[in-house]
mmCIF file of C-alpha atoms in Angstrom:
data_model
loop_
_atom_site.group_PDB
_atom_site.id
_atom_site.type_symbol
_atom_site.label_atom_id
_atom_site.label_comp_id
_atom_site.label_asym_id
_atom_site.label_seq_id
_atom_site.Cartn_x
_atom_site.Cartn_y
_atom_site.Cartn_z
ATOM 1 C CA MET A 1 103.704 111.148 124.975
ATOM 2 C CA SER A 2 106.556 112.211 122.709
ATOM 3 C CA ASN A 3 109.130 114.709 123.842
ATOM 4 C CA LEU A 4 109.174 117.269 121.049
ATOM 5 C CA THR A 5 112.798 118.283 121.477
ATOM 6 C CA ARG A 6 114.167 114.775 121.885
ATOM 7 C CA ASP A 7 112.007 112.402 119.885
ATOM 8 C CA HIS A 8 111.074 114.400 116.778
ATOM 9 C CA VAL A 9 113.644 114.325 113.988
ATOM 10 C CA GLY A 10 113.792 116.290 110.738
ATOM 11 C CA LEU A 11 114.715 114.302 107.623
ATOM 12 C CA SER A 12 116.948 116.914 106.021
ATOM 13 C CA ASP A 13 118.868 114.556 103.713
ATOM 14 C CA THR A 14 117.278 114.310 100.268
ATOM 15 C CA TYR A 15 117.887 110.619 99.709
ATOM 16 C CA ALA A 16 117.023 109.600 103.268
ATOM 17 C CA SER A 17 113.720 111.467 102.931
ATOM 18 C CA ARG A 18 112.890 109.773 99.636
ATOM 19 C CA ARG A 19 113.773 106.315 100.987
ATOM 20 C CA TYR A 20 111.538 106.978 103.983
ATOM 21 C CA PHE A 21 108.515 107.707 101.799
ATOM 22 C CA ARG A 22 109.220 104.748 99.511
ATOM 23 C CA LYS A 23 109.352 102.555 102.596
ATOM 24 C CA PHE A 24 105.893 103.676 103.731
ATOM 25 C CA GLU A 25 104.456 103.356 100.231
ATOM 26 C CA GLY A 26 105.560 99.720 100.216
ATOM 27 C CA ILE A 27 104.292 99.084 103.750
ATOM 28 C CA MET A 28 100.819 100.370 102.889
ATOM 29 C CA GLN A 29 100.688 98.040 99.883
ATOM 30 C CA HIS A 30 101.648 95.122 102.120
ATOM 31 C CA MET A 31 98.910 96.118 104.571
ATOM 32 C CA LEU A 32 96.352 95.720 101.791
ATOM 33 C CA ARG A 33 97.639 92.195 101.221
ATOM 34 C CA VAL A 34 97.400 91.496 104.960
ATOM 35 C CA ALA A 35 93.732 92.523 104.837
ATOM 36 C CA GLY A 36 93.269 90.013 102.030
ATOM 37 C CA VAL A 37 94.826 87.251 104.136
ATOM 38 C CA MET A 38 92.556 88.125 107.082
ATOM 39 C CA ARG A 39 89.497 88.066 104.808
ATOM 40 C CA ALA A 40 90.482 84.639 103.483
ATOM 41 C CA GLU A 41 90.720 83.378 107.085
ATOM 42 C CA GLY A 42 87.309 84.806 108.002
ATOM 43 C CA GLN A 43 88.690 87.384 110.442
ATOM 44 C CA LEU A 44 87.280 90.243 108.348
ATOM 45 C CA ASP A 45 84.259 90.308 106.047
ATOM 46 C CA ASP A 46 84.201 91.973 102.636
ATOM 47 C CA ASP A 47 82.734 95.247 103.911
ATOM 48 C CA GLU A 48 85.283 95.507 106.731
ATOM 49 C CA VAL A 49 88.142 94.860 104.310
ATOM 50 C CA GLU A 50 86.761 97.572 102.034
ATOM 51 C CA ILE A 51 86.654 100.066 104.917
ATOM 52 C CA LEU A 52 90.186 99.291 106.135
ATOM 53 C CA THR A 53 91.454 99.367 102.554
ATOM 54 C CA ARG A 54 89.896 102.787 102.080
ATOM 55 C CA TYR A 55 91.818 104.194 105.050
ATOM 56 C CA ALA A 56 95.042 102.507 103.886
ATOM 57 C CA VAL A 57 94.598 104.164 100.492
ATOM 58 C CA LYS A 58 94.039 107.526 102.184
ATOM 59 C CA LEU A 59 97.277 107.042 104.119
ATOM 60 C CA THR A 60 99.066 106.145 100.883
ATOM 61 C CA HIS A 61 97.840 109.369 99.278
ATOM 62 C CA THR A 62 98.918 111.338 102.345
ATOM 63 C CA PHE A 63 102.450 109.923 102.233
ATOM 64 C CA LYS A 64 102.608 110.569 98.495
ATOM 65 C CA ALA A 65 101.650 114.219 99.043
ATOM 66 C CA LEU A 66 104.206 114.654 101.830
ATOM 67 C CA GLY A 67 106.832 112.994 99.651
ATOM 68 C CA LEU A 68 106.210 115.576 96.937
ATOM 69 C CA LYS A 69 106.232 118.429 99.436
ATOM 70 C CA TYR A 70 109.658 117.410 100.737
ATOM 71 C CA LEU A 71 111.052 116.054 97.468
ATOM 72 C CA LEU A 72 113.852 118.653 97.486
ATOM 73 C CA ALA A 73 114.570 118.522 101.229
ATOM 74 C CA GLY A 74 118.244 119.171 101.833
ATOM 75 C CA ARG A 75 118.790 120.907 98.491
ATOM 76 C CA GLU A 76 119.516 124.603 97.980
ATOM 77 C CA THR A 77 116.210 125.853 96.619
ATOM 78 C CA GLY A 78 116.665 129.575 97.229
ATOM 79 C CA ARG A 79 114.309 129.647 100.214
ATOM 80 C CA PHE A 80 114.086 128.031 103.631
ATOM 81 C CA PHE A 81 111.568 125.239 103.470
ATOM 82 C CA GLY A 82 112.503 122.802 106.222
ATOM 83 C CA SER A 83 112.160 119.037 106.212
ATOM 84 C CA LEU A 84 109.688 116.361 107.223
ATOM 85 C CA THR A 85 109.485 115.927 110.990
ATOM 86 C CA MET A 86 109.013 112.336 112.121
ATOM 87 C CA ASP A 87 108.590 110.738 115.524
ATOM 88 C CA ALA A 88 111.751 108.656 115.765
ATOM 89 C CA ARG A 89 111.040 107.094 119.161
ATOM 90 C CA ASP A 90 107.318 106.470 119.674
ATOM 91 C CA SER A 91 105.867 105.755 116.241
ATOM 92 C CA GLY A 92 108.223 106.059 113.277
ATOM 93 C CA PHE A 93 105.431 108.019 111.527
ATOM 94 C CA PRO A 94 105.362 111.726 110.632
ATOM 95 C CA VAL A 95 104.301 113.891 113.571
ATOM 96 C CA ALA A 96 100.669 115.004 113.694
ATOM 97 C CA GLU A 97 101.673 118.632 113.064
ATOM 98 C CA GLU A 98 102.683 117.620 109.537
ATOM 99 C CA ILE A 99 99.148 116.361 108.868
ATOM 100 C CA MET A 100 97.649 119.515 110.382
ATOM 101 C CA THR A 101 99.817 121.741 108.177
ATOM 102 C CA MET A 102 98.863 119.693 105.133
ATOM 103 C CA ALA A 103 95.165 120.181 105.947
ATOM 104 C CA ASN A 104 95.722 123.943 105.972
ATOM 105 C CA ASP A 105 97.596 123.732 102.657
ATOM 106 C CA ALA A 106 94.728 121.719 101.165
ATOM 107 C CA GLN A 107 92.276 124.541 101.876
ATOM 108 C CA GLN A 108 94.426 126.890 99.777
ATOM 109 C CA ALA A 109 95.533 124.386 97.119
ATOM 110 C CA VAL A 110 93.320 125.737 94.334
ATOM 111 C CA ALA A 111 94.504 129.316 94.903
ATOM 112 C CA HIS A 112 98.149 128.189 94.827
ATOM 113 C CA LEU A 113 97.639 126.246 91.602
ATOM 114 C CA GLU A 114 96.023 129.238 89.887
ATOM 115 C CA ASN A 115 99.136 131.322 90.559
ATOM 116 C CA MET A 116 101.735 128.707 89.551
ATOM 117 C CA ALA A 117 103.039 127.792 86.105
ATOM 118 C CA GLY A 118 101.803 124.492 84.706
ATOM 119 C CA VAL A 119 103.785 121.251 84.807
ATOM 120 C CA GLU A 120 104.776 121.310 81.119
ATOM 121 C CA ALA A 121 105.800 124.980 81.269
ATOM 122 C CA LEU A 122 108.036 124.274 84.266
ATOM 123 C CA LYS A 123 109.606 121.289 82.513
ATOM 124 C CA ASP A 124 110.346 123.451 79.447
ATOM 125 C CA GLN A 125 112.021 126.056 81.672
ATOM 126 C CA MET A 126 114.090 123.323 83.316
ATOM 127 C CA VAL A 127 115.324 122.066 79.930
ATOM 128 C CA GLN A 128 116.239 125.602 78.849
ATOM 129 C CA THR A 129 118.148 126.155 82.101
ATOM 130 C CA MET A 130 120.123 122.920 81.672
ATOM 131 C CA LEU A 131 120.947 123.557 78.005
ATOM 132 C CA GLY A 132 121.365 127.325 78.089
ATOM 133 C CA GLU A 133 122.919 127.938 81.505
ATOM 134 C CA ARG A 134 124.443 124.462 81.950
ATOM 135 C CA LYS A 135 123.378 124.090 85.569
ATOM 136 C CA VAL A 136 120.962 122.011 87.585
ATOM 137 C CA PRO A 137 117.595 123.848 87.741
ATOM 138 C CA THR A 138 117.101 123.190 91.450
ATOM 139 C CA LYS A 139 114.777 126.130 92.037
ATOM 140 C CA LEU A 140 112.551 125.076 89.165
ATOM 141 C CA GLN A 141 112.596 121.493 90.435
ATOM 142 C CA PHE A 142 111.427 122.783 93.782
ATOM 143 C CA THR A 143 108.633 124.799 92.148
ATOM 144 C CA LEU A 144 107.537 121.725 90.199
ATOM 145 C CA SER A 145 107.521 119.573 93.353
ATOM 146 C CA GLN A 146 105.271 122.130 95.064
ATOM 147 C CA ARG A 147 103.006 122.256 92.028
ATOM 148 C CA LEU A 148 102.627 118.454 92.162
ATOM 149 C CA TYR A 149 102.098 118.629 95.933
ATOM 150 C CA TYR A 150 99.168 121.031 95.595
ATOM 151 C CA GLU A 151 97.731 118.978 92.735
ATOM 152 C CA GLU A 152 97.768 115.923 95.011
ATOM 153 C CA LEU A 153 96.043 117.897 97.769
ATOM 154 C CA ALA A 154 93.414 119.145 95.322
ATOM 155 C CA LYS A 155 92.508 115.536 94.451
ATOM 156 C CA GLY A 156 91.415 114.943 98.059
ATOM 157 C CA ASP A 157 90.941 111.468 99.553
ATOM 158 C CA LEU A 158 93.668 112.017 102.162
ATOM 159 C CA PHE A 159 93.991 110.853 105.758
ATOM 160 C CA TRP A 160 93.487 113.804 108.114
ATOM 161 C CA VAL A 161 93.938 114.286 111.849
ATOM 162 C CA GLN A 162 90.164 113.836 112.099
ATOM 163 C CA ASN A 163 88.281 111.700 109.575
ATOM 164 C CA ASP A 164 84.566 112.122 110.261
ATOM 165 C CA PRO A 165 82.307 109.127 110.971
ATOM 166 C CA GLN A 166 80.615 107.437 108.028
ATOM 167 C CA SER A 167 77.732 104.962 108.137
ATOM 168 C CA GLN A 168 76.991 101.711 106.355
ATOM 169 C CA TRP A 169 73.641 99.921 106.499
ATOM 170 C CA ILE A 170 73.987 96.229 107.433
ATOM 171 C CA GLY A 171 70.354 95.141 107.525
ATOM 172 C CA ASN A 172 66.937 95.358 109.189
ATOM 173 C CA LEU A 173 66.521 93.212 112.295
ATOM 174 C CA ALA A 174 62.817 93.804 112.881
ATOM 175 C CA GLN A 175 60.133 96.402 112.339
ATOM 176 C CA GLY A 176 61.663 99.744 113.330
ATOM 177 C CA ARG A 177 65.076 98.274 114.224
ATOM 178 C CA ARG A 178 68.052 98.523 111.876
ATOM 179 C CA ARG A 179 71.738 97.651 112.119
ATOM 180 C CA PHE A 180 74.506 99.994 110.952
ATOM 181 C CA ARG A 181 78.286 99.884 110.887
ATOM 182 C CA LEU A 182 79.905 103.226 111.702
ATOM 183 C CA HIS A 183 83.548 103.888 110.956
ATOM 184 C CA TRP A 184 85.864 106.819 111.523
ATOM 185 C CA ALA A 185 89.578 107.470 112.029
ATOM 186 C CA SER A 186 92.049 109.881 113.575
ATOM 187 C CA TYR A 187 95.743 110.648 113.578
ATOM 188 C CA ASP A 188 96.450 110.482 117.292
ATOM 189 C CA SER A 189 98.574 113.516 118.177
ATOM 190 C CA GLN A 190 99.655 111.973 121.495
ATOM 191 C CA VAL A 191 101.525 109.072 119.866
ATOM 192 C CA ASN A 192 101.604 110.182 116.189
ATOM 193 C CA LEU A 193 99.805 107.101 114.886
ATOM 194 C CA PRO A 194 96.739 106.554 112.664
ATOM 195 C CA VAL A 195 93.842 104.901 114.482
ATOM 196 C CA ILE A 196 90.746 103.383 112.836
ATOM 197 C CA TYR A 197 87.412 102.693 114.585
ATOM 198 C CA LEU A 198 84.544 100.386 113.573
ATOM 199 C CA MET A 199 81.303 100.269 115.562
ATOM 200 C CA GLU A 200 78.225 98.139 114.935
ATOM 201 C CA VAL A 201 75.053 99.682 116.346
ATOM 202 C CA GLU A 202 71.378 98.799 116.409
ATOM 203 C CA ASP A 203 69.078 101.734 115.720
ATOM 204 C CA SER A 204 65.597 101.750 117.235
ATOM 205 C CA GLY A 205 64.838 105.352 116.263
ATOM 206 C CA SER A 206 61.898 106.331 114.089
ATOM 207 C CA ILE A 207 64.193 107.587 111.280
ATOM 208 C CA GLY A 208 67.231 105.669 110.050
ATOM 209 C CA LEU A 209 70.369 107.161 111.611
ATOM 210 C CA PRO A 210 72.128 108.504 108.463
ATOM 211 C CA LYS A 211 68.895 110.219 107.355
ATOM 212 C CA ASP A 212 68.093 111.673 110.765
ATOM 213 C CA GLN A 213 69.109 115.329 110.522
ATOM 214 C CA ARG A 214 69.055 115.698 114.307
ATOM 215 C CA ARG A 215 70.824 112.571 115.537
ATOM 216 C CA TRP A 216 73.409 111.953 112.806
ATOM 217 C CA PRO A 217 75.345 115.252 113.240
ATOM 218 C CA GLU A 218 75.252 114.701 117.016
ATOM 219 C CA VAL A 219 76.607 111.154 116.604
ATOM 220 C CA GLN A 220 79.388 112.351 114.303
ATOM 221 C CA ALA A 221 80.425 115.082 116.721
ATOM 222 C CA HIS A 222 80.272 112.712 119.694
ATOM 223 C CA LEU A 223 82.404 109.983 118.098
ATOM 224 C CA SER A 224 84.959 112.435 116.692
ATOM 225 C CA ALA A 225 85.411 113.943 120.158
ATOM 226 C CA GLN A 226 85.990 110.461 121.618
ATOM 227 C CA ALA A 227 88.572 109.414 118.998
ATOM 228 C CA LEU A 228 91.441 109.453 121.488
ATOM 229 C CA GLY A 229 93.816 106.516 121.697
ATOM 230 C CA GLY A 230 94.143 107.008 125.441
ATOM 231 C CA LEU A 231 90.439 106.302 126.047
ATOM 232 C CA LYS A 232 89.449 102.699 126.687
ATOM 233 C CA LEU A 233 86.888 101.147 124.385
ATOM 234 C CA LEU A 234 84.615 100.554 127.367
ATOM 235 C CA THR A 235 84.625 104.290 128.136
ATOM 236 C CA ILE A 236 83.786 105.184 124.531
ATOM 237 C CA ALA A 237 81.017 102.578 124.185
ATOM 238 C CA LYS A 238 79.362 103.326 127.546
ATOM 239 C CA GLY A 239 79.404 107.058 126.886
ATOM 240 C CA PHE A 240 77.773 106.497 123.502
ATOM 241 C CA ASP A 241 75.212 104.093 124.966
ATOM 242 C CA GLU A 242 74.209 106.573 127.677
ATOM 243 C CA ASP A 243 74.047 109.620 125.392
ATOM 244 C CA PHE A 244 71.824 108.051 122.710
ATOM 245 C CA ASP A 245 68.859 106.106 124.110
ATOM 246 C CA ASP A 246 67.785 104.704 120.735
ATOM 247 C CA LEU A 247 71.270 103.679 119.526
ATOM 248 C CA HIS A 248 72.695 100.481 120.947
ATOM 249 C CA PRO A 249 76.418 99.756 120.428
ATOM 250 C CA LYS A 250 76.904 96.019 119.991
ATOM 251 C CA ARG A 251 80.517 95.830 118.870
ATOM 252 C CA LEU A 252 83.359 98.342 118.870
ATOM 253 C CA ARG A 253 86.804 97.768 117.382
ATOM 254 C CA ARG A 254 89.905 99.927 117.216
ATOM 255 C CA PHE A 255 92.991 99.406 115.055
ATOM 256 C CA HIS A 256 96.223 101.186 116.050
ATOM 257 C CA LEU A 257 98.486 101.204 112.962
ATOM 258 C CA GLY A 258 102.096 101.336 114.164
ATOM 259 C CA PRO A 259 104.658 101.828 115.485
ATOM 260 C CA MET A 260 106.931 101.389 112.491
ATOM 261 C CA TYR A 261 110.441 100.199 113.350
ATOM 262 C CA SER A 262 113.437 100.799 111.097
ATOM 263 C CA HIS A 263 117.084 100.463 112.077
ATOM 264 C CA ALA A 264 117.932 103.318 109.711
ATOM 265 C CA TYR A 265 115.280 105.786 110.909
ATOM 266 C CA THR A 266 113.924 105.059 114.389
ATOM 267 C CA ARG A 267 115.347 104.801 117.893
ATOM 268 C CA GLN A 268 112.756 102.679 119.681
ATOM 269 C CA ALA A 269 114.065 100.416 122.410
ATOM 270 C CA GLY A 270 113.224 96.724 122.705
ATOM 271 C CA PRO A 271 113.613 93.413 120.894
ATOM 272 C CA LEU A 272 112.518 94.605 117.443
ATOM 273 C CA ARG A 273 115.302 97.160 117.295
ATOM 274 C CA GLU A 274 117.814 94.428 118.085
ATOM 275 C CA VAL A 275 116.253 92.122 115.475
ATOM 276 C CA LEU A 276 116.497 94.757 112.740
ATOM 277 C CA ALA A 277 120.063 95.624 113.704
ATOM 278 C CA GLU A 278 121.121 91.982 113.538
ATOM 279 C CA ALA A 279 119.213 91.291 110.302
ATOM 280 C CA LYS A 280 121.206 93.933 108.399
ATOM 281 C CA ALA A 281 118.496 93.887 105.755
ATOM 282 C CA PRO A 282 119.033 95.802 102.491
ATOM 283 C CA ASP A 283 117.280 99.057 101.708
ATOM 284 C CA GLY A 284 113.524 98.550 101.507
ATOM 285 C CA GLN A 285 113.538 95.519 103.822
ATOM 286 C CA ASP A 286 114.768 97.211 106.994
ATOM 287 C CA TRP A 287 111.436 97.646 108.751
ATOM 288 C CA ALA A 288 108.710 96.104 110.853
ATOM 289 C CA LEU A 289 105.184 97.438 111.414
ATOM 290 C CA VAL A 290 103.267 96.562 114.560
ATOM 291 C CA TRP A 291 99.545 97.096 114.936
ATOM 292 C CA THR A 292 97.049 96.382 117.662
ATOM 293 C CA GLU A 293 93.389 95.436 117.358
ATOM 294 C CA GLU A 294 91.063 95.953 120.324
ATOM 295 C CA GLU A 295 87.506 94.639 120.420
ATOM 296 C CA LEU A 296 84.608 95.218 122.790
ATOM 297 C CA VAL A 297 81.339 93.299 122.387
ATOM 298 C CA SER A 298 78.005 93.538 124.178
ATOM 299 C CA ASP A 299 77.290 90.578 126.447
ATOM 300 C CA ARG A 300 73.650 91.313 127.254
ATOM 301 C CA VAL A 301 71.041 94.043 127.548
ATOM 302 C CA ILE A 302 69.375 95.373 130.678
ATOM 303 C CA GLU A 303 66.562 97.866 131.035
ATOM 304 C CA GLN A 304 66.851 101.012 133.127
ATOM 305 C CA LYS A 305 64.183 103.477 134.135
ATOM 306 C CA ALA A 306 64.020 106.705 132.166
ATOM 307 C CA GLY A 307 61.604 108.991 133.940
ATOM 308 C CA TRP A 308 58.413 107.820 135.653
ATOM 309 C CA PHE A 309 56.824 105.642 132.999
ATOM 310 C CA SER A 310 59.470 104.526 130.499
ATOM 311 C CA THR A 311 62.613 102.430 130.304
ATOM 312 C CA VAL A 312 65.649 102.388 128.021
ATOM 313 C CA GLU A 313 67.990 99.631 126.919
ATOM 314 C CA ARG A 314 71.540 99.656 128.241
ATOM 315 C CA GLU A 315 74.367 97.403 127.106
ATOM 316 C CA VAL A 316 76.466 95.306 129.468
ATOM 317 C CA PHE A 317 79.831 94.708 127.814
ATOM 318 C CA ALA A 318 81.985 91.602 128.088
ATOM 319 C CA LEU A 319 85.498 92.194 129.433
ATOM 320 C CA ASP A 320 88.513 89.925 129.086
ATOM 321 C CA PRO A 321 88.410 87.627 132.154
ATOM 322 C CA PHE A 322 92.057 86.603 131.786
ATOM 323 C CA ALA A 323 93.253 90.212 131.812
ATOM 324 C CA ALA A 324 91.114 90.912 134.892
ATOM 325 C CA ALA A 325 92.576 87.862 136.654
ATOM 326 C CA GLN A 326 96.069 89.243 136.034
ATOM 327 C CA GLY A 327 95.133 92.646 137.386
ATOM 328 C CA GLU A 328 94.986 94.333 133.974
ATOM 329 C CA ASP A 329 92.147 96.625 132.980
ATOM 330 C CA LEU A 330 92.071 96.563 129.183
ATOM 331 C CA GLY A 331 88.573 97.995 128.979
ATOM 332 C CA ALA A 332 87.970 95.568 126.100
ATOM 333 C CA THR A 333 86.769 92.042 125.419
ATOM 334 C CA ARG A 334 90.023 91.144 123.750
ATOM 335 C CA GLN A 335 93.239 92.664 122.444
ATOM 336 C CA GLU A 336 95.456 91.183 119.756
ATOM 337 C CA ARG A 337 98.825 92.359 118.470
ATOM 338 C CA SER A 338 100.204 91.640 115.013
ATOM 339 C CA ILE A 339 103.376 92.436 113.151
ATOM 340 C CA ILE A 340 104.301 92.554 109.482
ATOM 341 C CA LEU A 341 107.942 92.395 108.420
ATOM 342 C CA PRO A 342 110.117 91.232 105.519
ATOM 343 C CA GLN A 343 111.553 87.739 105.377
ATOM 344 C CA ARG A 344 115.092 88.414 106.632
ATOM 345 C CA PRO A 345 114.068 90.257 109.838
ATOM 346 C CA PHE A 346 111.483 87.511 110.430
ATOM 347 C CA GLN A 347 114.192 84.842 110.251
ATOM 348 C CA VAL A 348 116.219 86.687 112.899
ATOM 349 C CA LEU A 349 113.088 87.115 115.038
ATOM 350 C CA GLU A 350 112.478 83.366 114.882
ATOM 351 C CA GLU A 351 116.081 82.618 115.821
ATOM 352 C CA LYS A 352 116.147 85.010 118.777
ATOM 353 C CA ARG A 353 112.573 84.272 119.964
ATOM 354 C CA PRO A 354 112.400 87.294 122.291
ATOM 355 C CA ALA A 355 109.978 87.183 125.205
ATOM 356 C CA GLY A 356 106.445 88.386 124.511
ATOM 357 C CA PHE A 357 106.353 87.556 120.800
ATOM 358 C CA ALA A 358 104.988 84.012 120.984
ATOM 359 C CA SER A 359 101.364 85.238 120.944
ATOM 360 C CA VAL A 360 101.934 87.951 118.324
ATOM 361 C CA ARG A 361 100.535 87.177 114.872
ATOM 362 C CA LYS A 362 103.278 87.471 112.272
ATOM 363 C CA PHE A 363 102.713 88.401 108.632
ATOM 364 C CA VAL A 364 105.843 87.909 106.542
ATOM 365 C CA VAL A 365 106.533 89.599 103.202
ATOM 366 C CA SER A 366 108.468 87.416 100.776
ATOM 367 C CA PRO A 367 110.982 88.926 98.307
ATOM 368 C CA GLN A 368 108.287 88.502 95.638
ATOM 369 C CA GLY A 369 105.825 90.591 97.681
ATOM 370 C CA ARG A 370 103.570 87.750 98.860
ATOM 371 C CA VAL A 371 102.273 87.953 102.420
ATOM 372 C CA LEU A 372 102.128 84.778 104.519
ATOM 373 C CA GLN A 373 100.950 84.374 108.099
ATOM 374 C CA TYR A 374 102.967 82.451 110.700
#
């Protein structure tokens, strides 16, 4: 868990703050290309790519909104406004409190916009200030940045601390048995990282899950409450299996996006920090993003008694035998780590070959923006 006084850093320099947001905007675009590479290799199907892309777009909108909010960080705007707080040691992402504050701002965005001058009116005032008073209209620039911030919030489609479960019908397996893919996401406040969940379930209920006004709200509340990065997939899946007798989780995946490493912004220890320091990459190429995919699949089904005269299906999940042999309890069938980084840091990584990176999938961004897997 992050130490709030030691690991959280405010980006109070205007240009450093803007470079930080440009960096994340580029990284999210590269992530979309990575999803395309994984689809081409058969690791993701079209629907899964669409879901992951949707969350990446939400993150892009969130970073855009925060970038507008803190566009004038470090400038004298006539009022104390603060600066973006990021987790410099654990994640490289903004702290979860920033996302929580933004959610509160979003609820009041319309009211703020009604009481603020329009964009064109503010631009006219800025021109008059520059020509008439011959000074930089910093206060008006700040007002305009806040106007654009609230406009971005009013558009919606942002990544929140809790993104409620959604459902997607996959197909009918037999009479009265359907298959759905559920997906939801959270911004884990313990490690300040976005986390995305995908679960495939078989539904043997009398009413299809999304249309069931009793079960669907209960499922959404249950999964949202379990969206904690510290919980093992096995714990989440077994709890779901036991709480809903007519819903059968067959596959559960979790994607941890991050940490993000940058020699200019973060202070994480380990080989990647050394690689970025040695690479001395130019602005925009001084970064590396790590993400982890966990997967838990059902191995077989057993029947358990439920009362005197009935039985229910229960899933038995397959666990990684190699991890168990090494004394590790992943609580998952498999776990795979990947990294995406620009070409120059990748070259240094290949030269140094630090321990533990041989099994990590590497996606490399060329200077032209293409993403290749090594």
